[in-house]
Amino acid sequence: MTAWRTTSLQWRLTLSLLFVTTLVWALVLVMTWFKTEHELSELLDAHLAQTAAVLAVQTSDEHDDDFTTAAVLHKYQPRVAFQIWHEKDLIFRSNEAPLVPLAPLGQSGISNQWQAQQAWRVFATPGRESDVWVVVAELQTARNDILNAGLQSAIVPMLLALPVLALLIWGTIFQSLGTLRQLSQTVAQRHPDARQPLSEVVSAEVQPLVRALNRLFDQMAQQMDGERRFTADAAHELRTPIAAIRMQAQVARGTDTGSERQNALDAVLQGCDRATRLVAQLLQLARLDAGGVAQAAVACDAVAETRATLADLGPQAVAKQQTLSLDAPESLPLSMPPGLVGVLVGNLVDNAQRYSPAGARIQVAWDALPLPRLVVQDSGPGLNDADLSRLGDRFFRVPGNGADGSGLGWSIVRRLAQRYRLHVLVERSAELGGLRVVLTWPAP
């Protein structure tokens, strides 16, 4: 089966069409055989009956005890035989008829008989007198010869036409597959950086393939652009913490004062933490862009993941004297892979902590009805309209804000929202005055 699937499509179509054509022709031939045999048998039986009727009418009351034999007047005459019996005596017969009755006397009608080691089709009927029987018979081989001769006239031309039919089918399929060959050559010669779509002026059967290829090429172009931009931005963004770590390490090595060395080493650790967080976010975002996270069939508990995430972010809130609060039901099942709710909550709350001042309030709330909804708001300075429009761009940071961040957290939130069809609303919090983010899950 595998070898057949990998065979040339042209040969597969040619052989399949030839097989189907031959099969249909064979079925028609069998049906024609039986139909012709039936009609021919009816016709020849009628001839036998007509001949027997003529002979029966011609029989007279005068009968000779000695029988006579009809003369042979045609080369095909031996295939047909007749007998006339009078009181079980054979008084007249054809030259090829045997001396014994071809059919039981007294039994009229059509029957198949075996006499003289030959199969006969026999018609028997009484004559003008009740003691006279007329028997007319025909060799079964003669009938078969007529049938075979008729069918050969249909079979032989078909057998001779099969090679011609195969060439015509092969040529037609070759011509029809020209579009696929041309498309294959176009794709093979296409430059990796080419962006123009393939022409859709092709046959209707090939158009879905061309459209799918164009969508694929467009997605690949967008992905390549994103990777180039992402690589350039990531390289630029990582250069800053690495340079800062190097500078602080040089300060620590060159200073003689213990306090200055300690401050420099603390700065080195902070730079390492920033670089580590940046790399982790880069890897997480790269996995999302590459489709590494798939939709899960099993629901996760959003509230449980939120509590675990807030517990991990607790020390950071304590360090900045910020207040973290959670308003949620006991549990809330969501159709998302385990861990992704924690990623959403973690990035939103982490941004709120970083860009809110010391002593700020950060509230996290879950609503189950009418649709699952996550609300994260803070009492920070918020964002103006211009900054709100750029929120979510990779490596975008609010100008004039000294918070340590790279903007990747919002990119991760946006990417997850796009993948799982979440509605994202970002606005100023009427309750706390800072930023308010609302994520709404779609209906199941």
C-alpha positions as a LaTeX table, in Angstrom:
\begin{tabular}{lrrr}
\hline
Residue & $x$ (\AA) & $y$ (\AA) & $z$ (\AA) \\
\hline
Met1 & 0.00 & 0.00 & 0.00 \\
Thr2 & 2.83 & 2.40 & 0.81 \\
Ala3 & 4.51 & 1.68 & $-2.51$ \\
Trp4 & 1.23 & 2.38 & $-4.31$ \\
Arg5 & 0.80 & 5.72 & $-2.52$ \\
Thr6 & 4.30 & 6.82 & $-3.45$ \\
Thr7 & 3.85 & 5.85 & $-7.10$ \\
Ser8 & 3.50 & 8.61 & $-9.67$ \\
Leu9 & 0.07 & 10.19 & $-9.51$ \\
Gln10 & $-0.14$ & 10.08 & $-13.29$ \\
Trp11 & 0.48 & 6.32 & $-13.39$ \\
Arg12 & $-1.92$ & 5.74 & $-10.52$ \\
Leu13 & $-4.70$ & 7.60 & $-12.30$ \\
Thr14 & $-3.94$ & 5.89 & $-15.61$ \\
Leu15 & $-3.93$ & 2.40 & $-14.10$ \\
Ser16 & $-7.01$ & 3.13 & $-12.00$ \\
Leu17 & $-9.00$ & 4.41 & $-14.97$ \\
Leu18 & $-7.90$ & 1.47 & $-17.11$ \\
Phe19 & $-8.86$ & $-0.97$ & $-14.37$ \\
Val20 & $-12.27$ & 0.64 & $-13.88$ \\
Thr21 & $-12.86$ & 0.79 & $-17.65$ \\
Thr22 & $-11.88$ & $-2.86$ & $-18.11$ \\
Leu23 & $-14.01$ & $-3.92$ & $-15.14$ \\
Val24 & $-17.08$ & $-2.09$ & $-16.44$ \\
Trp25 & $-16.48$ & $-3.48$ & $-19.92$ \\
Ala26 & $-16.22$ & $-7.02$ & $-18.51$ \\
Leu27 & $-19.46$ & $-6.58$ & $-16.56$ \\
Val28 & $-21.22$ & $-5.28$ & $-19.66$ \\
Leu29 & $-19.80$ & $-8.19$ & $-21.65$ \\
Val30 & $-21.15$ & $-10.73$ & $-19.14$ \\
Met31 & $-24.55$ & $-9.08$ & $-19.16$ \\
Thr32 & $-24.49$ & $-8.97$ & $-22.96$ \\
Trp33 & $-23.49$ & $-12.64$ & $-23.05$ \\
Phe34 & $-26.47$ & $-13.75$ & $-20.97$ \\
Lys35 & $-28.88$ & $-11.40$ & $-22.72$ \\
Thr36 & $-27.71$ & $-12.43$ & $-26.19$ \\
Glu37 & $-27.78$ & $-16.12$ & $-25.25$ \\
His38 & $-31.34$ & $-15.76$ & $-24.00$ \\
Glu39 & $-32.57$ & $-13.86$ & $-27.05$ \\
Leu40 & $-30.72$ & $-16.19$ & $-29.44$ \\
Ser41 & $-32.17$ & $-19.24$ & $-27.71$ \\
Glu42 & $-35.66$ & $-17.78$ & $-27.97$ \\
Leu43 & $-35.16$ & $-17.03$ & $-31.66$ \\
Leu44 & $-33.76$ & $-20.44$ & $-32.54$ \\
Asp45 & $-36.41$ & $-22.22$ & $-30.46$ \\
Ala46 & $-39.00$ & $-20.32$ & $-32.44$ \\
His47 & $-37.39$ & $-21.52$ & $-35.64$ \\
Leu48 & $-37.47$ & $-25.10$ & $-34.37$ \\
Ala49 & $-41.12$ & $-24.77$ & $-33.46$ \\
Gln50 & $-41.92$ & $-23.25$ & $-36.85$ \\
Thr51 & $-40.10$ & $-26.03$ & $-38.68$ \\
Ala52 & $-41.84$ & $-28.69$ & $-36.59$ \\
Ala53 & $-45.20$ & $-27.07$ & $-37.35$ \\
Val54 & $-44.51$ & $-27.13$ & $-41.08$ \\
Leu55 & $-43.48$ & $-30.79$ & $-40.94$ \\
Ala56 & $-46.51$ & $-31.67$ & $-38.84$ \\
Val57 & $-48.86$ & $-30.09$ & $-41.37$ \\
Gln58 & $-47.22$ & $-31.88$ & $-44.25$ \\
Thr59 & $-47.57$ & $-35.36$ & $-42.74$ \\
Ser60 & $-50.27$ & $-37.40$ & $-44.53$ \\
Asp61 & $-52.35$ & $-40.45$ & $-43.83$ \\
Glu62 & $-50.28$ & $-42.62$ & $-46.12$ \\
His63 & $-47.21$ & $-43.92$ & $-44.40$ \\
Asp64 & $-44.55$ & $-46.19$ & $-45.77$ \\
Asp65 & $-43.03$ & $-48.75$ & $-43.50$ \\
Asp66 & $-39.58$ & $-47.92$ & $-44.80$ \\
Phe67 & $-38.12$ & $-44.61$ & $-43.72$ \\
Thr68 & $-36.40$ & $-42.19$ & $-46.04$ \\
Thr69 & $-33.59$ & $-39.75$ & $-45.51$ \\
Ala70 & $-33.57$ & $-36.11$ & $-46.58$ \\
Ala71 & $-30.83$ & $-35.04$ & $-48.92$ \\
Val72 & $-28.05$ & $-32.69$ & $-47.75$ \\
Leu73 & $-28.48$ & $-29.35$ & $-49.57$ \\
His74 & $-26.32$ & $-27.00$ & $-47.45$ \\
Lys75 & $-23.07$ & $-27.31$ & $-45.54$ \\
Tyr76 & $-24.70$ & $-26.17$ & $-42.29$ \\
Gln77 & $-27.63$ & $-28.56$ & $-42.71$ \\
Pro78 & $-26.01$ & $-31.30$ & $-40.53$ \\
Arg79 & $-26.35$ & $-28.99$ & $-37.54$ \\
Val80 & $-30.13$ & $-29.31$ & $-37.71$ \\
Ala81 & $-31.97$ & $-32.65$ & $-37.59$ \\
Phe82 & $-35.57$ & $-33.78$ & $-37.73$ \\
Gln83 & $-37.44$ & $-37.06$ & $-37.32$ \\
Ile84 & $-41.00$ & $-38.14$ & $-38.17$ \\
Trp85 & $-42.30$ & $-41.11$ & $-36.21$ \\
His86 & $-45.40$ & $-43.16$ & $-36.88$ \\
Glu87 & $-46.49$ & $-45.57$ & $-34.19$ \\
Lys88 & $-42.98$ & $-45.60$ & $-32.81$ \\
Asp89 & $-41.55$ & $-46.30$ & $-36.28$ \\
Leu90 & $-39.13$ & $-43.82$ & $-37.86$ \\
Ile91 & $-40.55$ & $-43.06$ & $-41.29$ \\
Phe92 & $-38.59$ & $-39.97$ & $-42.24$ \\
Arg93 & $-35.48$ & $-38.23$ & $-40.93$ \\
Ser94 & $-32.71$ & $-35.89$ & $-41.90$ \\
Asn95 & $-29.33$ & $-37.32$ & $-42.84$ \\
Glu96 & $-27.69$ & $-36.40$ & $-39.51$ \\
Ala97 & $-30.57$ & $-37.50$ & $-37.28$ \\
Pro98 & $-29.96$ & $-40.67$ & $-35.24$ \\
Leu99 & $-32.15$ & $-43.75$ & $-35.53$ \\
Val100 & $-33.40$ & $-43.38$ & $-31.98$ \\
Pro101 & $-35.85$ & $-40.72$ & $-30.86$ \\
Leu102 & $-34.18$ & $-37.38$ & $-30.12$ \\
Ala103 & $-36.81$ & $-36.78$ & $-27.46$ \\
Pro104 & $-39.28$ & $-39.05$ & $-25.66$ \\
Leu105 & $-42.27$ & $-39.62$ & $-27.96$ \\
Gly106 & $-45.48$ & $-38.33$ & $-26.53$ \\
Gln107 & $-43.77$ & $-35.42$ & $-24.69$ \\
Ser108 & $-44.25$ & $-32.21$ & $-26.61$ \\
Gly109 & $-42.37$ & $-28.92$ & $-26.24$ \\
Ile110 & $-38.77$ & $-27.71$ & $-25.90$ \\
Ser111 & $-36.19$ & $-29.78$ & $-24.07$ \\
Asn112 & $-32.44$ & $-30.40$ & $-23.87$ \\
Gln113 & $-31.41$ & $-33.89$ & $-24.83$ \\
Trp114 & $-28.20$ & $-35.89$ & $-25.14$ \\
Gln115 & $-28.03$ & $-38.28$ & $-28.09$ \\
Ala116 & $-25.17$ & $-39.79$ & $-30.05$ \\
Gln117 & $-22.70$ & $-38.18$ & $-27.61$ \\
Gln118 & $-23.94$ & $-34.75$ & $-28.56$ \\
Ala119 & $-26.09$ & $-32.13$ & $-26.86$ \\
Trp120 & $-29.29$ & $-31.23$ & $-28.72$ \\
Arg121 & $-31.95$ & $-28.60$ & $-28.35$ \\
Val122 & $-35.16$ & $-30.47$ & $-29.25$ \\
Phe123 & $-38.73$ & $-29.46$ & $-30.06$ \\
Ala124 & $-41.34$ & $-32.26$ & $-30.34$ \\
Thr125 & $-44.95$ & $-31.96$ & $-31.41$ \\
Pro126 & $-47.69$ & $-34.35$ & $-32.61$ \\
Gly127 & $-48.50$ & $-34.45$ & $-36.33$ \\
Arg128 & $-51.88$ & $-34.22$ & $-38.02$ \\
Glu129 & $-52.60$ & $-37.66$ & $-36.65$ \\
Ser130 & $-52.25$ & $-38.64$ & $-33.05$ \\
Asp131 & $-49.94$ & $-41.53$ & $-33.87$ \\
Val132 & $-47.48$ & $-39.28$ & $-35.73$ \\
Trp133 & $-44.75$ & $-37.33$ & $-33.90$ \\
Val134 & $-42.49$ & $-34.73$ & $-35.41$ \\
Val135 & $-39.15$ & $-34.08$ & $-33.70$ \\
Val136 & $-36.88$ & $-31.18$ & $-34.76$ \\
Ala137 & $-33.49$ & $-30.69$ & $-33.12$ \\
Glu138 & $-30.42$ & $-28.48$ & $-33.35$ \\
Leu139 & $-26.92$ & $-29.11$ & $-32.07$ \\
Gln140 & $-26.10$ & $-27.03$ & $-29.00$ \\
Thr141 & $-22.61$ & $-26.47$ & $-30.39$ \\
Ala142 & $-24.16$ & $-24.75$ & $-33.40$ \\
Arg143 & $-25.94$ & $-22.32$ & $-31.15$ \\
Asn144 & $-22.75$ & $-21.68$ & $-29.19$ \\
Asp145 & $-20.89$ & $-20.99$ & $-32.42$ \\
Ile146 & $-23.45$ & $-18.37$ & $-33.40$ \\
Leu147 & $-23.27$ & $-16.79$ & $-29.94$ \\
Asn148 & $-19.45$ & $-16.78$ & $-29.91$ \\
Ala149 & $-19.31$ & $-15.28$ & $-33.37$ \\
Gly150 & $-21.57$ & $-12.43$ & $-32.29$ \\
Leu151 & $-19.65$ & $-11.73$ & $-29.10$ \\
Gln152 & $-16.27$ & $-11.89$ & $-30.81$ \\
Ser153 & $-17.34$ & $-9.00$ & $-32.98$ \\
Ala154 & $-17.66$ & $-6.96$ & $-29.79$ \\
Ile155 & $-14.68$ & $-8.36$ & $-27.84$ \\
Val156 & $-11.97$ & $-8.16$ & $-30.48$ \\
Pro157 & $-12.43$ & $-4.43$ & $-31.26$ \\
Met158 & $-12.41$ & $-3.66$ & $-27.54$ \\
Leu159 & $-9.20$ & $-5.60$ & $-26.96$ \\
Leu160 & $-7.59$ & $-3.81$ & $-29.88$ \\
Ala161 & $-8.81$ & $-0.47$ & $-28.53$ \\
Leu162 & $-7.40$ & $-0.95$ & $-25.00$ \\
Pro163 & $-3.81$ & 0.15 & $-25.89$ \\
Val164 & $-5.17$ & 3.19 & $-27.72$ \\
Leu165 & $-7.44$ & 3.95 & $-24.78$ \\
Ala166 & $-4.49$ & 3.65 & $-22.39$ \\
Leu167 & $-2.46$ & 6.15 & $-24.44$ \\
Leu168 & $-5.37$ & 8.58 & $-24.59$ \\
Ile169 & $-5.94$ & 8.32 & $-20.82$ \\
Trp170 & $-2.23$ & 8.76 & $-20.12$ \\
Gly171 & $-2.01$ & 11.79 & $-22.42$ \\
Thr172 & $-5.13$ & 13.40 & $-20.97$ \\
Ile173 & $-3.91$ & 12.97 & $-17.39$ \\
Phe174 & $-0.44$ & 14.23 & $-18.34$ \\
Gln175 & $-2.00$ & 17.35 & $-19.82$ \\
Ser176 & $-4.29$ & 17.84 & $-16.82$ \\
Leu177 & $-1.44$ & 17.54 & $-14.30$ \\
Gly178 & 0.59 & 20.21 & $-16.09$ \\
Thr179 & $-0.60$ & 22.80 & $-13.54$ \\
Leu180 & 0.80 & 20.76 & $-10.65$ \\
Arg181 & 4.14 & 20.31 & $-12.42$ \\
Gln182 & 4.36 & 24.03 & $-13.10$ \\
Leu183 & 3.43 & 24.80 & $-9.48$ \\
Ser184 & 6.09 & 22.38 & $-8.25$ \\
Gln185 & 8.73 & 24.06 & $-10.39$ \\
Thr186 & 7.65 & 27.50 & $-9.20$ \\
Val187 & 7.89 & 26.50 & $-5.53$ \\
Ala188 & 11.23 & 24.73 & $-6.09$ \\
Gln189 & 12.72 & 27.83 & $-7.71$ \\
Arg190 & 11.27 & 30.22 & $-5.14$ \\
His191 & 13.82 & 32.19 & $-3.10$ \\
Pro192 & 13.55 & 31.76 & 0.69 \\
Asp193 & 13.08 & 35.53 & 1.13 \\
Ala194 & 10.46 & 35.83 & $-1.61$ \\
Arg195 & 7.24 & 37.44 & $-0.40$ \\
Gln196 & 5.05 & 37.63 & $-3.48$ \\
Pro197 & 2.15 & 35.15 & $-3.40$ \\
Leu198 & 1.71 & 32.39 & $-5.94$ \\
Ser199 & $-0.67$ & 33.04 & $-8.79$ \\
Glu200 & $-4.15$ & 31.65 & $-8.16$ \\
Val201 & $-4.97$ & 31.50 & $-11.87$ \\
Val202 & $-5.00$ & 27.70 & $-11.79$ \\
Ser203 & $-7.60$ & 24.96 & $-12.05$ \\
Ala204 & $-10.29$ & 24.78 & $-9.37$ \\
Glu205 & $-8.80$ & 21.62 & $-7.82$ \\
Val206 & $-5.38$ & 23.25 & $-7.35$ \\
Gln207 & $-6.64$ & 26.58 & $-6.02$ \\
Pro208 & $-7.05$ & 25.34 & $-2.39$ \\
Leu209 & $-3.44$ & 24.13 & $-2.45$ \\
Val210 & $-2.20$ & 27.45 & $-3.83$ \\
Arg211 & $-4.18$ & 29.40 & $-1.24$ \\
Ala212 & $-2.82$ & 27.19 & 1.55 \\
Leu213 & 0.73 & 27.71 & 0.29 \\
Asn214 & 0.23 & 31.46 & 0.12 \\
Arg215 & $-1.06$ & 31.48 & 3.72 \\
Leu216 & 1.94 & 29.40 & 4.76 \\
Phe217 & 4.38 & 31.71 & 2.96 \\
Asp218 & 2.74 & 34.74 & 4.57 \\
Gln219 & 2.95 & 33.18 & 8.03 \\
Met220 & 6.57 & 32.22 & 7.47 \\
Ala221 & 7.39 & 35.76 & 6.33 \\
Gln222 & 5.73 & 37.21 & 9.43 \\
Gln223 & 7.52 & 34.72 & 11.65 \\
Met224 & 10.87 & 35.49 & 10.06 \\
Asp225 & 10.27 & 39.23 & 10.48 \\
Gly226 & 9.30 & 38.67 & 14.07 \\
Glu227 & 12.35 & 36.53 & 14.74 \\
Arg228 & 14.69 & 39.10 & 13.17 \\
Arg229 & 13.10 & 41.94 & 15.14 \\
Phe230 & 12.99 & 39.85 & 18.30 \\
Thr231 & 16.63 & 38.80 & 17.96 \\
Ala232 & 17.75 & 42.38 & 17.43 \\
Asp233 & 15.68 & 43.70 & 20.35 \\
Ala234 & 16.72 & 40.87 & 22.65 \\
Ala235 & 20.39 & 41.37 & 21.84 \\
His236 & 20.05 & 45.09 & 22.55 \\
Glu237 & 18.11 & 44.47 & 25.75 \\
Leu238 & 20.53 & 41.88 & 27.12 \\
Arg239 & 23.49 & 44.11 & 26.39 \\
Thr240 & 22.44 & 46.56 & 29.15 \\
Pro241 & 22.36 & 44.17 & 32.15 \\
Ile242 & 25.48 & 42.39 & 30.97 \\
Ala243 & 27.34 & 45.69 & 30.64 \\
Ala244 & 26.10 & 46.76 & 34.08 \\
Ile245 & 27.22 & 43.44 & 35.60 \\
Arg246 & 30.64 & 43.82 & 34.02 \\
Met247 & 30.99 & 47.40 & 35.26 \\
Gln248 & 29.99 & 46.52 & 38.82 \\
Ala249 & 32.34 & 43.53 & 38.77 \\
Gln250 & 35.19 & 45.85 & 37.75 \\
Val251 & 34.25 & 48.25 & 40.54 \\
Ala252 & 34.25 & 45.38 & 43.06 \\
Arg253 & 37.63 & 44.21 & 41.88 \\
Gly254 & 39.21 & 47.68 & 41.90 \\
Thr255 & 37.94 & 49.02 & 45.19 \\
Asp256 & 39.72 & 48.67 & 48.52 \\
Thr257 & 36.75 & 49.57 & 50.68 \\
Gly258 & 34.64 & 46.76 & 51.98 \\
Ser259 & 31.38 & 48.71 & 51.84 \\
Glu260 & 31.94 & 49.76 & 48.21 \\
Arg261 & 32.82 & 46.18 & 47.27 \\
Gln262 & 29.66 & 44.93 & 48.97 \\
Asn263 & 27.53 & 47.53 & 47.16 \\
Ala264 & 29.11 & 46.55 & 43.85 \\
Leu265 & 28.52 & 42.86 & 44.49 \\
Asp266 & 24.89 & 43.59 & 45.41 \\
Ala267 & 24.55 & 45.46 & 42.12 \\
Val268 & 26.08 & 42.48 & 40.33 \\
Leu269 & 23.48 & 40.18 & 41.89 \\
Gln270 & 20.66 & 42.55 & 40.94 \\
Gly271 & 21.96 & 42.65 & 37.38 \\
Cys272 & 22.13 & 38.85 & 37.31 \\
Asp273 & 18.56 & 38.65 & 38.61 \\
Arg274 & 17.40 & 41.08 & 35.93 \\
Ala275 & 19.20 & 39.14 & 33.19 \\
Thr276 & 17.83 & 35.84 & 34.50 \\
Arg277 & 14.28 & 37.17 & 34.52 \\
Leu278 & 14.73 & 38.63 & 31.06 \\
Val279 & 16.05 & 35.34 & 29.66 \\
Ala280 & 13.20 & 33.40 & 31.29 \\
Gln281 & 10.65 & 35.74 & 29.73 \\
Leu282 & 12.39 & 35.49 & 26.36 \\
Leu283 & 12.26 & 31.70 & 26.49 \\
Gln284 & 8.64 & 31.72 & 27.58 \\
Leu285 & 7.67 & 34.10 & 24.79 \\
Ala286 & 9.64 & 32.07 & 22.24 \\
Arg287 & 7.76 & 28.91 & 23.26 \\
Leu288 & 4.44 & 30.71 & 22.82 \\
Asp289 & 5.44 & 32.05 & 19.41 \\
Ala290 & 6.57 & 28.59 & 18.32 \\
Gly291 & 3.27 & 27.01 & 19.33 \\
Gly292 & 4.77 & 25.10 & 22.21 \\
Val293 & 1.63 & 25.42 & 24.32 \\
Ala294 & $-1.45$ & 23.53 & 23.19 \\
Gln295 & $-5.04$ & 23.69 & 24.29 \\
Ala296 & $-5.75$ & 21.25 & 27.09 \\
Ala297 & $-8.83$ & 19.07 & 27.19 \\
Val298 & $-8.75$ & 18.96 & 31.04 \\
Ala299 & $-9.75$ & 22.07 & 32.96 \\
Cys300 & $-7.45$ & 23.65 & 35.50 \\
Asp301 & $-8.40$ & 25.39 & 38.77 \\
Ala302 & $-7.78$ & 29.09 & 38.09 \\
Val303 & $-8.23$ & 30.13 & 41.72 \\
Ala304 & $-5.74$ & 27.55 & 43.03 \\
Glu305 & $-3.12$ & 28.66 & 40.50 \\
Thr306 & $-3.74$ & 32.31 & 41.36 \\
Arg307 & $-3.21$ & 31.67 & 45.09 \\
Ala308 & 0.04 & 29.82 & 44.38 \\
Thr309 & 1.29 & 32.62 & 42.14 \\
Leu310 & 0.45 & 35.36 & 44.64 \\
Ala311 & 2.24 & 33.38 & 47.34 \\
Asp312 & 5.39 & 33.41 & 45.19 \\
Leu313 & 5.07 & 37.16 & 44.64 \\
Gly314 & 4.45 & 37.85 & 48.32 \\
Pro315 & 8.10 & 38.59 & 49.26 \\
Gln316 & 8.35 & 41.15 & 46.48 \\
Ala317 & 5.21 & 42.89 & 47.81 \\
Val318 & 6.55 & 42.83 & 51.36 \\
Ala319 & 9.84 & 44.37 & 50.19 \\
Lys320 & 7.95 & 47.34 & 48.68 \\
Gln321 & 5.37 & 47.47 & 51.47 \\
Gln322 & 2.60 & 46.79 & 48.96 \\
Thr323 & $-0.74$ & 45.16 & 49.71 \\
Leu324 & $-1.86$ & 42.12 & 47.69 \\
Ser325 & $-5.50$ & 41.03 & 47.94 \\
Leu326 & $-7.53$ & 38.29 & 46.24 \\
Asp327 & $-11.30$ & 38.18 & 45.80 \\
Ala328 & $-12.34$ & 34.85 & 44.25 \\
Pro329 & $-14.62$ & 31.85 & 44.76 \\
Glu330 & $-13.31$ & 28.63 & 46.25 \\
Ser331 & $-12.53$ & 27.21 & 42.82 \\
Leu332 & $-13.02$ & 28.11 & 39.17 \\
Pro333 & $-12.37$ & 25.50 & 36.46 \\
Leu334 & $-11.03$ & 26.86 & 33.16 \\
Ser335 & $-10.25$ & 25.04 & 29.94 \\
Met336 & $-6.57$ & 25.96 & 29.80 \\
Pro337 & $-3.36$ & 23.98 & 30.19 \\
Pro338 & $-2.20$ & 23.84 & 33.81 \\
Gly339 & 0.20 & 26.64 & 34.69 \\
Leu340 & $-0.89$ & 29.22 & 32.11 \\
Val341 & $-3.32$ & 30.95 & 34.45 \\
Gly342 & $-0.39$ & 31.38 & 36.82 \\
Val343 & 1.64 & 32.88 & 33.97 \\
Leu344 & $-1.11$ & 35.42 & 33.23 \\
Val345 & $-1.61$ & 36.37 & 36.88 \\
Gly346 & 2.12 & 36.43 & 37.56 \\
Asn347 & 2.96 & 38.80 & 34.71 \\
Leu348 & 0.04 & 41.15 & 35.42 \\
Val349 & 0.73 & 41.33 & 39.15 \\
Asp350 & 4.50 & 41.57 & 38.64 \\
Asn351 & 4.01 & 44.57 & 36.31 \\
Ala352 & 1.68 & 46.18 & 38.85 \\
Gln353 & 4.28 & 45.70 & 41.60 \\
Arg354 & 7.15 & 47.04 & 39.51 \\
Tyr355 & 5.39 & 50.14 & 38.20 \\
Ser356 & 3.51 & 51.02 & 41.42 \\
Pro357 & 5.18 & 52.94 & 44.25 \\
Ala358 & 5.88 & 51.64 & 47.72 \\
Gly359 & 2.75 & 51.15 & 49.80 \\
Ala360 & 0.51 & 50.68 & 46.75 \\
Arg361 & $-2.53$ & 48.44 & 46.73 \\
Ile362 & $-2.89$ & 45.64 & 44.18 \\
Gln363 & $-6.19$ & 43.78 & 43.87 \\
Val364 & $-6.81$ & 40.50 & 42.03 \\
Ala365 & $-10.39$ & 39.30 & 41.49 \\
Trp366 & $-12.07$ & 36.36 & 39.71 \\
Asp367 & $-15.68$ & 36.35 & 38.50 \\
Ala368 & $-17.40$ & 33.20 & 37.24 \\
Leu369 & $-20.61$ & 34.66 & 35.76 \\
Pro370 & $-21.70$ & 35.31 & 33.11 \\
Leu371 & $-18.23$ & 34.41 & 31.75 \\
Pro372 & $-14.98$ & 33.74 & 33.62 \\
Arg373 & $-13.16$ & 37.03 & 34.18 \\
Leu374 & $-9.85$ & 38.04 & 35.76 \\
Val375 & $-9.44$ & 41.61 & 37.03 \\
Val376 & $-6.07$ & 43.02 & 38.16 \\
Gln377 & $-5.91$ & 46.67 & 39.27 \\
Asp378 & $-3.51$ & 48.80 & 41.25 \\
Ser379 & $-3.19$ & 52.22 & 42.86 \\
Gly380 & $-0.15$ & 53.20 & 40.80 \\
Pro381 & 0.24 & 56.18 & 38.47 \\
Gly382 & $-1.49$ & 54.43 & 35.53 \\
Leu383 & $-0.80$ & 55.21 & 31.86 \\
Asn384 & $-1.78$ & 57.93 & 29.45 \\
Asp385 & $-3.52$ & 57.17 & 26.14 \\
Ala386 & $-0.30$ & 57.17 & 24.10 \\
Asp387 & 1.41 & 54.69 & 26.41 \\
Leu388 & $-1.73$ & 52.54 & 26.56 \\
Ser389 & $-1.66$ & 52.15 & 22.77 \\
Arg390 & 1.90 & 50.78 & 22.94 \\
Leu391 & 1.31 & 48.55 & 25.94 \\
Gly392 & 2.22 & 45.01 & 24.97 \\
Asp393 & 4.98 & 45.92 & 22.49 \\
Arg394 & 8.10 & 43.94 & 23.16 \\
Phe395 & 10.73 & 45.83 & 25.18 \\
Phe396 & 8.50 & 48.88 & 25.53 \\
Arg397 & 8.85 & 50.66 & 28.87 \\
Val398 & 6.98 & 53.70 & 30.07 \\
Pro399 & 9.21 & 56.76 & 29.62 \\
Gly400 & 10.34 & 58.40 & 32.83 \\
Asn401 & 9.66 & 55.29 & 34.93 \\
Gly402 & 12.67 & 53.95 & 36.75 \\
Ala403 & 11.19 & 50.49 & 37.29 \\
Asp404 & 13.36 & 47.57 & 36.27 \\
Gly405 & 11.61 & 45.68 & 33.43 \\
Ser406 & 11.70 & 44.81 & 29.75 \\
Gly407 & 8.08 & 44.94 & 28.63 \\
Leu408 & 8.03 & 41.23 & 27.86 \\
Gly409 & 5.46 & 40.46 & 30.54 \\
Trp410 & 2.74 & 42.27 & 28.65 \\
Ser411 & 3.85 & 40.61 & 25.40 \\
Ile412 & 3.35 & 37.22 & 27.03 \\
Val413 & $-0.12$ & 38.23 & 28.27 \\
Arg414 & $-1.11$ & 39.48 & 24.82 \\
Arg415 & 0.20 & 36.32 & 23.16 \\
Leu416 & $-1.73$ & 34.02 & 25.52 \\
Ala417 & $-4.87$ & 36.12 & 25.09 \\
Gln418 & $-4.58$ & 35.81 & 21.32 \\
Arg419 & $-4.04$ & 32.07 & 21.43 \\
Tyr420 & $-6.94$ & 31.31 & 23.77 \\
Arg421 & $-9.30$ & 34.00 & 22.42 \\
Leu422 & $-9.36$ & 36.08 & 25.61 \\
His423 & $-10.80$ & 39.58 & 25.50 \\
Val424 & $-8.36$ & 42.11 & 26.98 \\
Leu425 & $-9.49$ & 45.46 & 28.39 \\
Val426 & $-6.95$ & 47.97 & 29.74 \\
Glu427 & $-8.25$ & 51.13 & 31.37 \\
Arg428 & $-7.79$ & 53.41 & 34.35 \\
Ser429 & $-9.10$ & 51.98 & 37.61 \\
Ala430 & $-12.05$ & 53.97 & 38.91 \\
Glu431 & $-11.60$ & 52.39 & 42.35 \\
Leu432 & $-7.84$ & 52.59 & 42.89 \\
Gly433 & $-6.82$ & 55.20 & 40.33 \\
Gly434 & $-4.08$ & 53.15 & 38.66 \\
Leu435 & $-4.18$ & 50.60 & 35.85 \\
Arg436 & $-7.07$ & 48.14 & 35.52 \\
Val437 & $-6.70$ & 45.04 & 33.34 \\
Val438 & $-9.68$ & 42.76 & 32.60 \\
Leu439 & $-9.28$ & 39.38 & 30.88 \\
Thr440 & $-12.55$ & 37.71 & 29.82 \\
Trp441 & $-12.70$ & 34.07 & 28.68 \\
Pro442 & $-14.86$ & 33.11 & 25.70 \\
Ala443 & $-18.03$ & 31.09 & 26.01 \\
Pro444 & $-17.44$ & 27.30 & 25.88 \\
\hline
\end{tabular}
